[in-house]
Every structure is written in structure tokens, then in C-alpha cells.
Coordinates of C-alpha atoms in Angstrom, one line a residue:
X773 CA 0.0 0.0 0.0
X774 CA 1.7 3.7 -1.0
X775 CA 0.0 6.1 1.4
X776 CA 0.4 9.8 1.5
X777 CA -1.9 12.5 1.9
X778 CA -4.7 12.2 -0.8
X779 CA -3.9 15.2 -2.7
X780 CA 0.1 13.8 -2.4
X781 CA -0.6 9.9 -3.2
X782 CA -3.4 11.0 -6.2
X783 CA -0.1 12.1 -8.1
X784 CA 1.6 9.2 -7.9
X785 CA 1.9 7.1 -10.9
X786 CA 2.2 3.5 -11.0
X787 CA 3.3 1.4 -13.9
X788 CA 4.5 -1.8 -15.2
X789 CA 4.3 -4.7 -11.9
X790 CA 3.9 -2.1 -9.0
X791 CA 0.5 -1.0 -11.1
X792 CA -1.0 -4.3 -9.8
X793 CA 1.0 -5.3 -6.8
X794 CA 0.6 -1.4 -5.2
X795 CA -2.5 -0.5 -3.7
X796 CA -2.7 3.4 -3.4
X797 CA -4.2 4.8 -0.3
X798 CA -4.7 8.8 1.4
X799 CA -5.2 9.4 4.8
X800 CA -3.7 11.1 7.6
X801 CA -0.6 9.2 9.2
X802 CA -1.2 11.1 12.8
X803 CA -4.3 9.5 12.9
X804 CA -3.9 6.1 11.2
X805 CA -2.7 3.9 8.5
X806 CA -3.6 1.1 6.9
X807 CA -3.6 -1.9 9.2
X808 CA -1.8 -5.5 8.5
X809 CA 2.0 -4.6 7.0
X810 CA 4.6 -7.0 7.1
X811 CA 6.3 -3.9 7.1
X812 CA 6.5 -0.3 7.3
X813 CA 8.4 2.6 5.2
X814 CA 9.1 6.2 6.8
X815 CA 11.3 7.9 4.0
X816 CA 12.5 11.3 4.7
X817 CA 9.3 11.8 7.2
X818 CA 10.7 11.6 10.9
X819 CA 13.4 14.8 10.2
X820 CA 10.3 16.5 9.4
X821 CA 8.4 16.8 12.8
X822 CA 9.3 17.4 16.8
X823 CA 9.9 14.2 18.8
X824 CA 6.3 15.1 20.1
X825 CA 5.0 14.6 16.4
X826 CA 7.3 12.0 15.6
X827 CA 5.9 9.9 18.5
X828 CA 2.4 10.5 17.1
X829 CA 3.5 9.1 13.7
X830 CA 5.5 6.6 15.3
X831 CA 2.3 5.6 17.5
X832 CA 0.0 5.4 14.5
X833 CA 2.2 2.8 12.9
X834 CA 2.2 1.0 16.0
X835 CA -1.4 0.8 16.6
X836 CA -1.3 -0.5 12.9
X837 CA 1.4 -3.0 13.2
X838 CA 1.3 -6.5 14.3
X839 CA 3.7 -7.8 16.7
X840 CA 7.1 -8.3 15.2
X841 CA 6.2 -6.7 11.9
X842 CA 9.3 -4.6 10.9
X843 CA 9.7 -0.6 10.6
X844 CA 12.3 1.1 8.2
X845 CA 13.0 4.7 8.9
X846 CA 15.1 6.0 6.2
X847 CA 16.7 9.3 7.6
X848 CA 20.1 10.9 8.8
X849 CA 21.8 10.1 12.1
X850 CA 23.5 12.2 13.8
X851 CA 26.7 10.9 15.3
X852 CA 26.7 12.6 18.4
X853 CA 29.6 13.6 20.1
X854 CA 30.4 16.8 18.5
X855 CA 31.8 14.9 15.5
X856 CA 31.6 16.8 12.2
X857 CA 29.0 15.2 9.8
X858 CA 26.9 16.3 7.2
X859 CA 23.6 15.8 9.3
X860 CA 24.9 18.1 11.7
X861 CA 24.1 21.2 9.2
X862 CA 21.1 19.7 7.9
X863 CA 19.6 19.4 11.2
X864 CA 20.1 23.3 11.7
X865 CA 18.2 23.5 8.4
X866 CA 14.9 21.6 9.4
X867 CA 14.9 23.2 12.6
X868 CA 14.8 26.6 11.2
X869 CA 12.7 25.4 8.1
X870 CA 9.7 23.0 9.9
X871 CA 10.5 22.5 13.2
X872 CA 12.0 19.5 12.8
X873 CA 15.1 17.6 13.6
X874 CA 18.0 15.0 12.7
X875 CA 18.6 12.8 15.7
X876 CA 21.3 10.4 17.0
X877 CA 20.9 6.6 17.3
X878 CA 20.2 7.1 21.1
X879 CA 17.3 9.1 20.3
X880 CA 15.8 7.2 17.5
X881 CA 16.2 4.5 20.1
X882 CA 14.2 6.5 22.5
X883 CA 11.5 7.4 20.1
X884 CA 11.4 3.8 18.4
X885 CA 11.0 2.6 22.5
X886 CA 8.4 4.8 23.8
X887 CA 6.2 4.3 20.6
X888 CA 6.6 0.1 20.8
X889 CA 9.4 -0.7 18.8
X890 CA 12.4 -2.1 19.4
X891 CA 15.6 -0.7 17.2
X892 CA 16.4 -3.7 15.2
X893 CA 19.7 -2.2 13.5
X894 CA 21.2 1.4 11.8
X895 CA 22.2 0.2 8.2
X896 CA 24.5 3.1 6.8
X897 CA 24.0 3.5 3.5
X898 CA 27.3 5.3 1.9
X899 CA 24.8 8.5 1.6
X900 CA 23.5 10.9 4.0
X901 CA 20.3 9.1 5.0
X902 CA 20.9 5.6 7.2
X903 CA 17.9 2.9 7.4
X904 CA 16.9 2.6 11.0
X905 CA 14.9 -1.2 11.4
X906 CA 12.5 -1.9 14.3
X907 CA 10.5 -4.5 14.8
X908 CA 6.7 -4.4 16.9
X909 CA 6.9 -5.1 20.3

């Protein structure tokens, strides 16, 4: 299922196998998505909100999610410490832009744990985004 806000997911185009195997949905992700993934796909979405929000997106997925289905947050982490990385100035930038934020691997932890997930593993990816996996608790 590809869901994004109606006007958003309307646009999307779907062709060759995806245009049978993808099932396009809008709706509201603080409020609920579809129910019954084996998995679940945050791209670029997280870095966009406060950890308040993030926790109410995080929660939604949750409350959609069976036990041990996985989630796949594809973002930046931080690496703490002071340590010079690219993130570091992009988090400035959503800060200032949307009030969001780039966050360490301690903090995704956090989020992943209040919301009832449990950090799987941070894949790097040899670009600026890393995929975070959880799994349902």
C-alpha cells in the first residue's frame, strides 16, 4: 500500500508490476494507516516533525502494526559527540525550516522505544540518510 496524503498519493503514478501489486491509499498518518503490513516505510518523514509529532506518527504505525512486523526509517543520524558530519548542518536547516530535527541513534532509540518498537539495526547507506529497522513489540 503507497500512502500519503490524498492530494500527495493522487499524483503518484504507477506502472508496469507495482501497477497491480501497489494499492494506493490517502489518509492522515497522525491518525492512522492502513492496518496488517509485514512492514512499514518512513522515507524522509521523521526529520520532518518534533519528537512530540514524531511519537504520534510513530504511534500510529504502532497501533497498525502486528507484533514483530518490521519498521524502516530511512533518515540521517546524527553521530553525536560533537563529531563533524553532514547531518549536523542539515539538522540546523529543518529546525529553522519545519521544526523538525535530525537525531542520533540514542534518540531514535528512544522514540522507536516509547512508541513500541524495538531498534532492530542502523544500516548506513554510503549517503547521508541511514535505514533505522525496528520490529513491533
Amino acid at each position: 500500500v503507497l500512502f500519503d496524503r490524498p492530494a500527495t498519493v493522487a499524483g503518484h503514478l504507477l506502472d508496469g508490476p507495482a501497477r497491480r501489486a501497489v494499492a494506493r491509499q490517502g489518509g492522515d498518518f497522525f491518525e492512522a494507516v492502513p492496518p496488517g503490513g509485514d512492514f512499514y516505510l518512513l522515507k524522509h518523514i521523521l526529520h520532518d516533525w518534533s519528537d512530540e509529532d514524531a511519537l504520534r506518527i510513530l504511534g500510529s504505525v504502532r497501533r497498525a502494526a502486528a507484533a514483530g512486523a518490521r519498521l524502516l526509517v530511512v533518515d540521517a543520524v546524527l553521530p553525536g559527540g560533537g563529531v563533524p558530519h553532514p547531518a549536523v548542518e542539515l539538522d540546523i536547516v529543518m529546525l529553522m525550516a519545519v521544526e523538525g530535527r535530525e537525531r542520533t541513534a540514542a534518540e531514535f532509540e528512544g522514540l522507536l522505544s516509547r512508541a513500541g518498537f524495538r531498534l532492530h539495526r542502523i544500516l548506513p547507506t554510503g549517503a547521508l540518510p541511514s535505514v533505522i529497522e525496528a520490529v513491533a513489540v
